[in-house]
Short mmCIF file of C-alpha atoms in Angstrom, two decimals:
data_model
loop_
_atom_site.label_atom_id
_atom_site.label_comp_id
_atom_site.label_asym_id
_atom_site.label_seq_id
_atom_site.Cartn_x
_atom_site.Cartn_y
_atom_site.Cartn_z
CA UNK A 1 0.00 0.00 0.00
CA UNK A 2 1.44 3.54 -1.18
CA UNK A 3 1.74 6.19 1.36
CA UNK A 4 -0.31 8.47 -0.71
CA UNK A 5 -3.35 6.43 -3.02
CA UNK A 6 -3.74 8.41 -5.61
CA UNK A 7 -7.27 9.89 -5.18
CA UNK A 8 -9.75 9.80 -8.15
CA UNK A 9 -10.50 13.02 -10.35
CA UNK A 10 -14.11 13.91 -9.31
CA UNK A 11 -16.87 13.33 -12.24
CA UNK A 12 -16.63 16.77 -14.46
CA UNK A 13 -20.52 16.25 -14.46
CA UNK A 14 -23.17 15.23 -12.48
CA UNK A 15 -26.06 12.51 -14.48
CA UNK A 16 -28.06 15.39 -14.66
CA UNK A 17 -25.11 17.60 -16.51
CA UNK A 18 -24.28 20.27 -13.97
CA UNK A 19 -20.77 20.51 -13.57
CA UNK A 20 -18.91 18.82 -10.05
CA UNK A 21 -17.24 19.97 -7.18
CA UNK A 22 -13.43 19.92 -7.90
CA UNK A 23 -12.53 19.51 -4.45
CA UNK A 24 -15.67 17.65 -2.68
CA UNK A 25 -17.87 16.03 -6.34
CA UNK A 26 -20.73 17.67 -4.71
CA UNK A 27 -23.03 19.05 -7.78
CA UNK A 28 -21.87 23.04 -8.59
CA UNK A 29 -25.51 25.17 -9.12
CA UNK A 30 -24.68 29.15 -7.47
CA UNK A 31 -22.78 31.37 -9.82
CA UNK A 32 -20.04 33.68 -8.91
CA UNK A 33 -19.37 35.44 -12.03
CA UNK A 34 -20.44 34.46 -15.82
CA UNK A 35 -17.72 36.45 -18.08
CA UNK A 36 -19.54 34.85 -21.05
CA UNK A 37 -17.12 32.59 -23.90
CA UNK A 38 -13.77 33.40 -24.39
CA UNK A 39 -10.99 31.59 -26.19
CA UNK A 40 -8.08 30.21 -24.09
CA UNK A 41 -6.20 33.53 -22.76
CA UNK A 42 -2.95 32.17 -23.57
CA UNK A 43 -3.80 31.09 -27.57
CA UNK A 44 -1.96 33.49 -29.61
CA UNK A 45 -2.74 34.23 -32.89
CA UNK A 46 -1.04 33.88 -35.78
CA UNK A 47 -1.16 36.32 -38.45
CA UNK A 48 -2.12 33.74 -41.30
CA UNK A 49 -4.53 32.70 -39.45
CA UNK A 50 -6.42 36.22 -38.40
CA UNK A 51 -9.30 35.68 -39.88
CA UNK A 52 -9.76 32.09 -39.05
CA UNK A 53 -12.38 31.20 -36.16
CA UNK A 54 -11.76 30.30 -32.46
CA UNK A 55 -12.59 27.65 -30.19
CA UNK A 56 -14.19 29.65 -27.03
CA UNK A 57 -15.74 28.08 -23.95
CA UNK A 58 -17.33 29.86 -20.85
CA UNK A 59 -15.91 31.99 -18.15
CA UNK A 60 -18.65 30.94 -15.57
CA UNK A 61 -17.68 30.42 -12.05
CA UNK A 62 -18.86 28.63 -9.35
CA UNK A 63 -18.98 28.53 -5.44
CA UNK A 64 -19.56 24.74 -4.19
CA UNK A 65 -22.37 25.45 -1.34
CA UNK A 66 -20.42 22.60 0.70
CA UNK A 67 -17.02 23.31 0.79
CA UNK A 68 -16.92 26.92 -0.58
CA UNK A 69 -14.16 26.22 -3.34
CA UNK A 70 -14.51 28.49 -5.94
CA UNK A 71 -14.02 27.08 -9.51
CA UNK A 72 -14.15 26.71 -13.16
CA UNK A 73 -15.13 23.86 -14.63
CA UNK A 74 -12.48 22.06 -16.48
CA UNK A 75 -13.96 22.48 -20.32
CA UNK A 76 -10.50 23.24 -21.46
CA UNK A 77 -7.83 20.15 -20.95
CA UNK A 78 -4.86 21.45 -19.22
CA UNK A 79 -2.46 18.79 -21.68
CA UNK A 80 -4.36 21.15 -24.50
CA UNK A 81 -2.62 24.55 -22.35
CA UNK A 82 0.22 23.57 -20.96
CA UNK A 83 2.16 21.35 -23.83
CA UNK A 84 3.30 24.52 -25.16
CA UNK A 85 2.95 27.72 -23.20
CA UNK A 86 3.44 31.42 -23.70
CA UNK A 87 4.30 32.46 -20.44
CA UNK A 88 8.18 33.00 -19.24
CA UNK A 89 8.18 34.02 -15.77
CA UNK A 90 12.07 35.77 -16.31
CA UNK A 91 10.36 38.51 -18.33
CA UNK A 92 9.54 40.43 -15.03
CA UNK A 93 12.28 41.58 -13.57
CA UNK A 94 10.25 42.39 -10.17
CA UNK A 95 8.67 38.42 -9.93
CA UNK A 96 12.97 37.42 -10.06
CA UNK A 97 13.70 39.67 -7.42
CA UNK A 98 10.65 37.92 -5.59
CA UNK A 99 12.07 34.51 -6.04
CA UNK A 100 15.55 35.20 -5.09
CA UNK A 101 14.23 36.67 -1.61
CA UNK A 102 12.07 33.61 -1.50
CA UNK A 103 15.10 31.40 -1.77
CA UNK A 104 17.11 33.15 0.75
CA UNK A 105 14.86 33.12 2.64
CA UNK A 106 13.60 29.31 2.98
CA UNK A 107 17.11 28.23 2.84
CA UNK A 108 18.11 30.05 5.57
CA UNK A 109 14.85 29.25 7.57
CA UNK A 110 15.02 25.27 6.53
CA UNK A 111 18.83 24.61 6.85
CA UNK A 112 18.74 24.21 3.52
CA UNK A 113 22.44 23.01 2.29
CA UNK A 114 24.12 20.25 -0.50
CA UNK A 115 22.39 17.43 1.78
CA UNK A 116 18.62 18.67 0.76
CA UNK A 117 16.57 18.21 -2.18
CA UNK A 118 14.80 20.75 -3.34
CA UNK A 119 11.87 20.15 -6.44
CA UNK A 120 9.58 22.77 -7.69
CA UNK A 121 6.67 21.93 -9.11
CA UNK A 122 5.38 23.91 -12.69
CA UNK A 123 8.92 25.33 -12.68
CA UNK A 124 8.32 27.30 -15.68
CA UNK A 125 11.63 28.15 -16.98
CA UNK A 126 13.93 28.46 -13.98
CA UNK A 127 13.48 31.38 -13.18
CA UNK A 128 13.20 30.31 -9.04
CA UNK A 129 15.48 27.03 -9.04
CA UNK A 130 18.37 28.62 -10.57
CA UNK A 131 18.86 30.46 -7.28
CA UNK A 132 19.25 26.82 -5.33
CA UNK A 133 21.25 25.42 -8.03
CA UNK A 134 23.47 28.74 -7.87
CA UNK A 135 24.37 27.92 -4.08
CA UNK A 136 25.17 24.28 -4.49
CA UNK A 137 21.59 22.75 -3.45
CA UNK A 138 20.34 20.19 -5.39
CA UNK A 139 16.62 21.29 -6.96
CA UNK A 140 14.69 19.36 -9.81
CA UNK A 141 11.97 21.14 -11.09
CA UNK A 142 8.73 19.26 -12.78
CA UNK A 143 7.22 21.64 -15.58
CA UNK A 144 5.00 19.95 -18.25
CA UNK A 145 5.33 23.22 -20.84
CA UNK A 146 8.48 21.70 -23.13
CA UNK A 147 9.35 24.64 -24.57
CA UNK A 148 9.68 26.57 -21.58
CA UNK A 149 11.33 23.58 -19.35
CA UNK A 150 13.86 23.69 -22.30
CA UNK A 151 14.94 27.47 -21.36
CA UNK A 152 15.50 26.23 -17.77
CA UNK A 153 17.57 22.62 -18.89
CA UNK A 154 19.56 25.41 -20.96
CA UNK A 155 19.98 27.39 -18.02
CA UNK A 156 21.24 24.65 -16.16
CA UNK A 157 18.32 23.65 -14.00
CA UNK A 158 17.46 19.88 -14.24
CA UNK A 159 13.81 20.30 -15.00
CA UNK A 160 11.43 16.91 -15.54
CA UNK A 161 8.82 17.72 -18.52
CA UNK A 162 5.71 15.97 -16.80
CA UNK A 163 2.33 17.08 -15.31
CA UNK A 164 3.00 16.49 -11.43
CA UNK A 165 0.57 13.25 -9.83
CA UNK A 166 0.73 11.09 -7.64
CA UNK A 167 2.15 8.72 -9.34
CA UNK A 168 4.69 10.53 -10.34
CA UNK A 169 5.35 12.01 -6.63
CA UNK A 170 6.12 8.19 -5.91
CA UNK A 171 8.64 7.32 -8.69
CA UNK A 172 10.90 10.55 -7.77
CA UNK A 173 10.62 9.29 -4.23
CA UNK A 174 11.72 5.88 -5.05
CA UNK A 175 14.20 7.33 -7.94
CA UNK A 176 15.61 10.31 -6.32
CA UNK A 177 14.70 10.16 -2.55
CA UNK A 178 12.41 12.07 -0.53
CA UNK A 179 12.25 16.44 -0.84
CA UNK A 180 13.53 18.63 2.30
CA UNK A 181 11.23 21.39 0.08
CA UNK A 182 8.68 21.35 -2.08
CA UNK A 183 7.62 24.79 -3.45
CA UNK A 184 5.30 26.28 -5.99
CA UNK A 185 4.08 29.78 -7.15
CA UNK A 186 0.39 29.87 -8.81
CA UNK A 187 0.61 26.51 -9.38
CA UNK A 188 -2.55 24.89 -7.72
CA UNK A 189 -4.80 27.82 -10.16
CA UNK A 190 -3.60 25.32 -12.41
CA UNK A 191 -4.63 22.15 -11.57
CA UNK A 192 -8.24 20.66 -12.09
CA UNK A 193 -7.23 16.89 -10.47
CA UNK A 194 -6.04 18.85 -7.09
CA UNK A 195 -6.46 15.42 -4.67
CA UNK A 196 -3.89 14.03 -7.00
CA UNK A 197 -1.77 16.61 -7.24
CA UNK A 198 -1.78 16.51 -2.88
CA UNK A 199 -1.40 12.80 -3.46
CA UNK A 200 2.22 13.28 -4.93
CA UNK A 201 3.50 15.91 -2.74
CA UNK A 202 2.38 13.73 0.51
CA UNK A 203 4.09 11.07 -1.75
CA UNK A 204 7.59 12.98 -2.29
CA UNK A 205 7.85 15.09 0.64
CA UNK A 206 10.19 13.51 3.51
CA UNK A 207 9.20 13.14 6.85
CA UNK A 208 10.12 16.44 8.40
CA UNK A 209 9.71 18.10 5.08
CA UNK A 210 8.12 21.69 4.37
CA UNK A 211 5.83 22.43 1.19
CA UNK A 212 5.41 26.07 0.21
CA UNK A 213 2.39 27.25 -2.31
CA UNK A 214 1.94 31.14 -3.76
CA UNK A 215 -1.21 31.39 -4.89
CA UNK A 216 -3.68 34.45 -5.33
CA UNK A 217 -5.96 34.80 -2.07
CA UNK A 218 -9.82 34.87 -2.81
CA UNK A 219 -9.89 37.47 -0.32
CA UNK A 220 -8.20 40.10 -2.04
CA UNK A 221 -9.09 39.03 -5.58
CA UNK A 222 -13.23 39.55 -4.47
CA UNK A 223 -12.19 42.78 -2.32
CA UNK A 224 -10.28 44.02 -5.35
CA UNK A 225 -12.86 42.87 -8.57
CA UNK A 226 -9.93 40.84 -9.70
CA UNK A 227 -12.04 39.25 -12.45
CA UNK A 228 -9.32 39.08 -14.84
CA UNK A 229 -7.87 36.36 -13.39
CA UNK A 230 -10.22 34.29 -14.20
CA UNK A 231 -9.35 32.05 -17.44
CA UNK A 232 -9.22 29.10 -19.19
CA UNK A 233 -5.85 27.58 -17.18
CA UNK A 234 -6.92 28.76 -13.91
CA UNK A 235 -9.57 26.46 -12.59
CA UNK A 236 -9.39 27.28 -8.76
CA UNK A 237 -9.71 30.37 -6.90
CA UNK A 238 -8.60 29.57 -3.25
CA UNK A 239 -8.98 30.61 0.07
CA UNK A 240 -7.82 29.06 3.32
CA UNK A 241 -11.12 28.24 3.97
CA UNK A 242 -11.59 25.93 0.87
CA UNK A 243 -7.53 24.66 0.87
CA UNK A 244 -7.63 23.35 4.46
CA UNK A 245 -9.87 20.30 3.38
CA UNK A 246 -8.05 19.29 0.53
CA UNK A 247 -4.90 19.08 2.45
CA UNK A 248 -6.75 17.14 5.04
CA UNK A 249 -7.74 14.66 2.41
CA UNK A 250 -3.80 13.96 1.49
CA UNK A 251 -3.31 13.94 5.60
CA UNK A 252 -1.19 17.49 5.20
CA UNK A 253 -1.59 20.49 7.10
CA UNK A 254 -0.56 24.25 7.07
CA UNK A 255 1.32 25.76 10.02
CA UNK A 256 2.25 29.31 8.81
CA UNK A 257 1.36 31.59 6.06
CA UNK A 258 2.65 34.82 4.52
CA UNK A 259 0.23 38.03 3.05
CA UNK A 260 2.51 38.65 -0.30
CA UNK A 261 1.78 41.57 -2.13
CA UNK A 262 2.68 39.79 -5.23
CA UNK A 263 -0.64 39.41 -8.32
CA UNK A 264 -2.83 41.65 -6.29
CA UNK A 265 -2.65 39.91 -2.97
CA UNK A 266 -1.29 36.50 -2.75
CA UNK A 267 -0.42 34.16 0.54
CA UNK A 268 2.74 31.88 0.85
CA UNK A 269 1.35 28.84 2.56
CA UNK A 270 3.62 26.76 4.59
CA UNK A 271 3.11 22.67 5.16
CA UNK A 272 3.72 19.59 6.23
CA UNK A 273 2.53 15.99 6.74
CA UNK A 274 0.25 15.65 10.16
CA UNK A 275 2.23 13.87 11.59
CA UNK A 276 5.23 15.63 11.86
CA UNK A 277 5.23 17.60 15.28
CA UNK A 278 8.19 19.20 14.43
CA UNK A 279 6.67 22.56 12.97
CA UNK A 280 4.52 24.28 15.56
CA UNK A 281 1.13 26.50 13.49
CA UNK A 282 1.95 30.41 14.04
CA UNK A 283 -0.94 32.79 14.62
CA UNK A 284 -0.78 33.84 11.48
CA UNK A 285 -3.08 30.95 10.08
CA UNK A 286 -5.97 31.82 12.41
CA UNK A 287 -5.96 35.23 11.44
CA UNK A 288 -5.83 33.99 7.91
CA UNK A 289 -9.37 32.30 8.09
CA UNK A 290 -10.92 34.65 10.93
CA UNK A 291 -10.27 37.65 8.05
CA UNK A 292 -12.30 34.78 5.43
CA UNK A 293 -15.04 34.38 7.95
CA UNK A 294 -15.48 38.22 8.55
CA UNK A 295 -15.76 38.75 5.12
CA UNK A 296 -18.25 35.97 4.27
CA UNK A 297 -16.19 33.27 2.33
CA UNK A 298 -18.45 30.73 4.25
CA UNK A 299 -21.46 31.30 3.09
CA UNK A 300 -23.23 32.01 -0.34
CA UNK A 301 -24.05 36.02 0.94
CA UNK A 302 -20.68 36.56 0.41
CA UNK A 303 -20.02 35.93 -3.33
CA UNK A 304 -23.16 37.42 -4.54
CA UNK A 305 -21.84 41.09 -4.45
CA UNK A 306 -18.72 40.43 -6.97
CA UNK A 307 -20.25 40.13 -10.24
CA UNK A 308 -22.23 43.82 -9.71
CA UNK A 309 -18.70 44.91 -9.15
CA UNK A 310 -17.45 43.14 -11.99
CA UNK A 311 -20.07 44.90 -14.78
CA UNK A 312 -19.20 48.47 -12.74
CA UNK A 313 -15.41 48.06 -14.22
CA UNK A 314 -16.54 47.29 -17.64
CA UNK A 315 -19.13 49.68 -17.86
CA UNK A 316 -16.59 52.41 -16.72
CA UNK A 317 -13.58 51.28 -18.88
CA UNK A 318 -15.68 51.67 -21.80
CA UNK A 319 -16.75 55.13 -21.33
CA UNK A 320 -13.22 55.83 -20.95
CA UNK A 321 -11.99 54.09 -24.16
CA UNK A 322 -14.86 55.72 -26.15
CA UNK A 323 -14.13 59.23 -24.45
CA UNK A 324 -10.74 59.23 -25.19
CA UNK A 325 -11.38 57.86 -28.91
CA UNK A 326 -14.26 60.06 -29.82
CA UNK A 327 -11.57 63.12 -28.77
CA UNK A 328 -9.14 61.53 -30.92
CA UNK A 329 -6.81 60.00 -28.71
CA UNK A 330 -4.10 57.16 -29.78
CA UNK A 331 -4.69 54.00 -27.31
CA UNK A 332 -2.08 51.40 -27.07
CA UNK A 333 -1.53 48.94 -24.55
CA UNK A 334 1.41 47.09 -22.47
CA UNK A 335 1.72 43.51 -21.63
CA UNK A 336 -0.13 40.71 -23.67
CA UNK A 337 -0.86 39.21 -20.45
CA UNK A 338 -3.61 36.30 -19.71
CA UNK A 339 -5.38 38.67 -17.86
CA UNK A 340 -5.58 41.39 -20.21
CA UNK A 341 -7.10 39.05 -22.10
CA UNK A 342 -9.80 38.05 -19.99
CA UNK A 343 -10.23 42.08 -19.42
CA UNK A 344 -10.16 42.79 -23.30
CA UNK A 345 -12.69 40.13 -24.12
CA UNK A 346 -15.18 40.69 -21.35
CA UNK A 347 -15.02 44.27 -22.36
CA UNK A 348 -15.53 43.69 -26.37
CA UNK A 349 -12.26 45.99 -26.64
CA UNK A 350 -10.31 45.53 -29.70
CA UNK A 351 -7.73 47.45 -32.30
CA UNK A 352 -11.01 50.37 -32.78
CA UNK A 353 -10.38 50.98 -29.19
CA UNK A 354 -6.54 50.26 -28.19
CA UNK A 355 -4.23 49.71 -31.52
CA UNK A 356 -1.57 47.38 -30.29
CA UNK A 357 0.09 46.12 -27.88
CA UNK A 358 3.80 45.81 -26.55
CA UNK A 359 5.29 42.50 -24.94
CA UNK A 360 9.08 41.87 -23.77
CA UNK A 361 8.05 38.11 -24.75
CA UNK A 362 9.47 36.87 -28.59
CA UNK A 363 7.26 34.33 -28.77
CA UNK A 364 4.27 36.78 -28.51
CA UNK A 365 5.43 38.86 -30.49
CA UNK A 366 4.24 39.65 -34.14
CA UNK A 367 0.91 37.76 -33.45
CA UNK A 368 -2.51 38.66 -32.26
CA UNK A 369 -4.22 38.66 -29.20
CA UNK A 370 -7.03 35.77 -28.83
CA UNK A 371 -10.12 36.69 -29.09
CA UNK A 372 -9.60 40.74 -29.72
CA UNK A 373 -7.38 40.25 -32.63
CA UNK A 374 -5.34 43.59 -31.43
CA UNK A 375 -1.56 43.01 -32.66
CA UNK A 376 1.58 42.39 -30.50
CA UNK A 377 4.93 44.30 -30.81
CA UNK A 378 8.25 44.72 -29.16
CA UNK A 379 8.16 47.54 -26.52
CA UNK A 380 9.89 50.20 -29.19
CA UNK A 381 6.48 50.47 -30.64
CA UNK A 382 5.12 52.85 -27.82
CA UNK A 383 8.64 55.16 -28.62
CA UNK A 384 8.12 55.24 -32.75
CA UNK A 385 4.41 56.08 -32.52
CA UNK A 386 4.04 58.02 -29.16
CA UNK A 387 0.25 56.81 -27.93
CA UNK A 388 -1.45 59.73 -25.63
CA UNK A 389 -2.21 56.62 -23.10
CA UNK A 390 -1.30 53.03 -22.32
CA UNK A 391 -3.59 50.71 -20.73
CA UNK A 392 -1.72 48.15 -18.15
CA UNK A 393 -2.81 45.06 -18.46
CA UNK A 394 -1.05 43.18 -15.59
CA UNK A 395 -2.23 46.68 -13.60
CA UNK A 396 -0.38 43.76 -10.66
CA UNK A 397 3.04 45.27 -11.80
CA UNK A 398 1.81 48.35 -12.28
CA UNK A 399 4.67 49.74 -10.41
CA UNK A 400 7.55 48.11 -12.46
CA UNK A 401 5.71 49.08 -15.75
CA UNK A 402 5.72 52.81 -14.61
CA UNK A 403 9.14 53.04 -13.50
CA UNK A 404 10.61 51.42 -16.95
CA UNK A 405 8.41 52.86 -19.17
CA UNK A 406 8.68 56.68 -17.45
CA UNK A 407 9.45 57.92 -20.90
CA UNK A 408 6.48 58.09 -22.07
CA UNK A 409 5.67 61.09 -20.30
CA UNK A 410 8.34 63.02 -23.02
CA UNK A 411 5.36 63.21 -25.12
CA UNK A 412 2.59 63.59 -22.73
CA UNK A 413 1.73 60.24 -22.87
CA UNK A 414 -0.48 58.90 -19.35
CA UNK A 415 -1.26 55.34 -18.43
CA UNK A 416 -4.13 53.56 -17.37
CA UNK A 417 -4.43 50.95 -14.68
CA UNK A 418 -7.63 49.14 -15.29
CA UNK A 419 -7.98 47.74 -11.86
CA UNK A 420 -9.90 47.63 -8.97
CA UNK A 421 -11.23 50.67 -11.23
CA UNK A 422 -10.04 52.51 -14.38
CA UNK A 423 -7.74 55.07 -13.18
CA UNK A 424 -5.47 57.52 -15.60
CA UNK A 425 -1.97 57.68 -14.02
CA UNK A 426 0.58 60.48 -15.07
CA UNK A 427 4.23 59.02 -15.06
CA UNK A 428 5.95 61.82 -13.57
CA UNK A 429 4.03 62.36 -10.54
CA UNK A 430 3.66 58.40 -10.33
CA UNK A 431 7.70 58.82 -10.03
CA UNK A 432 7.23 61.70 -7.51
CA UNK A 433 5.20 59.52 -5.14
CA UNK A 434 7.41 56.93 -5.44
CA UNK A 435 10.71 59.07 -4.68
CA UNK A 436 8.99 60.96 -1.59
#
């Protein structure tokens, strides 16, 4: 008998069609949000193909009325996302500087040293286990995207190109002995069979090991009318509230957590098996689901408010767009991010409205945004046509974006940050605030 049974992937569908609880099977009927159909946010187009159709599939989110996980229903395989991906976490200079801390940090707080194994899990392209490998601790990471684990084997970061089960938790157990750490950022978003994804990391994690997980909180995301984080490849939405069981399940627990700033308001949870006494829960973790409670994560009451809030931010961000149009304004935009996708779409924004937009990422480049169709160029695009404004569309880095891209206030040129609410920044007093 395995130490962790792999647990079966709850039935996408009830008998009488409605969609099932990801984390309890329980039958999903209350809405959250319905964003309508959108293609899959990552799906670039190419231009040969710009006037070929789409696949779409619906944005509609669900609270379970058991457990309170919030959800999308799988529609879109993850094999069908994650083969190939378009997103390479070392284009933002700000999310490295987050995972060296991070590395520093555990390492120092775990006794971390050429004895421990380290294994991240959807490693993307190294950007996080090059620090470990840099200091002479052995890491694997697990990332089923080929093309990016191929940046990170080129970097020098042993990377496995797999999906991360249970089964596979137990083979690198067996094969390469159990992990001191096993970390993730935005990861568990990501992952529709989430009982087998525990499964492995009860699997691979040694005795006295510690698991860390990133992942934006519900809290902030419903406080904030983060509704562009909702796409295809993110099929959870988590609180504490709704985590806690599914660790239970895999016989885990948490003992700490961290409030990270990080994608609008993230936590850093911090587990281990039940049985290891070694690891004493902080206050922290109380406070954690006490601030859930307050604001009504357990019960249906406190979802119903969000999508009102959600129509508010279209509704505004059009008149703005068709304001500053109608006066002849140029509108370009920065970042061909998921999320801006999911914003875009929602929105029915496309090249009438915002002209292109500029992306540090090659492989985005020269192609078209799903669903919009609004083209993709290298960042010298905003200096050879000067817009009047630039939308942000990961508003999360908002800060990073203004600092490198102050220039644009040499021709008068103002940004807009589309969330919690359309706002029009101005560069150089966004650089005053920041200096004072």
């Amino acid at each position: 008998m395995s130490d962790a049974p792999a647990q079966p992937a709850p039935a996408a569908e009830s008998a009488a069609g409605e969609p099932r609880c990801l984390g309890c099977e329980r039958p999903l009927t209350h809405t959250v949000v319905d964003l309508g159909m959108h293609p899959p946010c990552e799906s670039y187009v190419a231009p040969e193909d710009a006037r070929a159709m789409e696949p779409t599939w619906p944005l509609r989110v669900y609270v379970c009325d058991r457990c309170f996980l919030v959800q999308l229903p799988p529609d879109v395989d993850p094999q069908s996302i994650f083969e190939e991906y378009a997103y390479f976490s070392s284009y933002s200079s700000s999310w490295l500087q987050h995972a060296e801390r991070y590395a520093t940090e555990i390492t120092e707080r775990l006794g971390l040293d050429e004895r421990s194994f380290v294994v991240e899990l959807a490693s993307n392209d190294g950007y996080l286990l090059r620090n470990f490998v840099a200091a002479g601790i052995p890491a694997l990471g697990v990332e089923p995207a080929a093309n990016v684990a191929q940046a990170a084997i080129d970097q020098g970061v042993p990377t496995l190109v797999e999906f991360f089960t249970t089964e596979l938790g137990l083979r690198l157990a067996k094969e390469r002995g159990p992990a001191d750490l096993i970390c993730g950022a935005n990861v568990l978003a990501q992952v529709p069979p989430i009982h087998d994804f525990f499964g492995g990391v009860r699997a691979l994690l040694a005795p006295d090991g510690v698991f860390t997980f990133e992942f934006p909180h519900l809290l902030r995301q419903m406080e904030s009318t983060q509704f562009d984080t909702i796409y295809h490849e993110h099929y959870l939405y988590l609180s504490l509230l709704a985590l806690e069981p599914i660790l239970a399940r895999q016989r885990l627990r948490l003992f700490d957590v961290e409030e990270l700033a990080t994608h609008g308001g993230s936590l850093r949870v911090f587990g281990t098996r039940v049985e290891d006494d070694s690891h004493a829960a902080t206050p922290r973790v109380e406070a954690i689901r006490r601030a859930e409670s307050q604001a009504g994560l357990g019960t249906l009451d406190g979802y119903r408010r969000f999508a009102a809030s959600v129509e508010e931010v279209r509704h505004a961000l059009l008149t703005l767009l068709i304001g500053l149009r109608r006066d002849g304004k140029r509108v370009a935009a920065y970042g061909a991010a998921g999320k801006g996708n999911t914003l875009l779409n929602y929105c029915g924004v496309g090249p009438d409205l915002v002209e292109y937009v500029v992306d540090h990422n090659p492989y985005k480049q020269g192609r078209l945004l799903p669903g919009s169709r609004i083209p993709i160029h290298a960042p010298a695009r905003l200096r050879e046509t000067r817009p009047d404004y630039v939308l942000i569309l990961p508003w999360n880095l908002r800060e990073e974006i203004l600092a490198e891209h102050a220039y644009v206030s040499e021709w008068g040129g103002r940004f807009i940050v589309p969330i919690p609410r359309p706002e029009v920044v101005d560069p150089v007093a966004a650089a005053l605030s920041r200096a004072v």
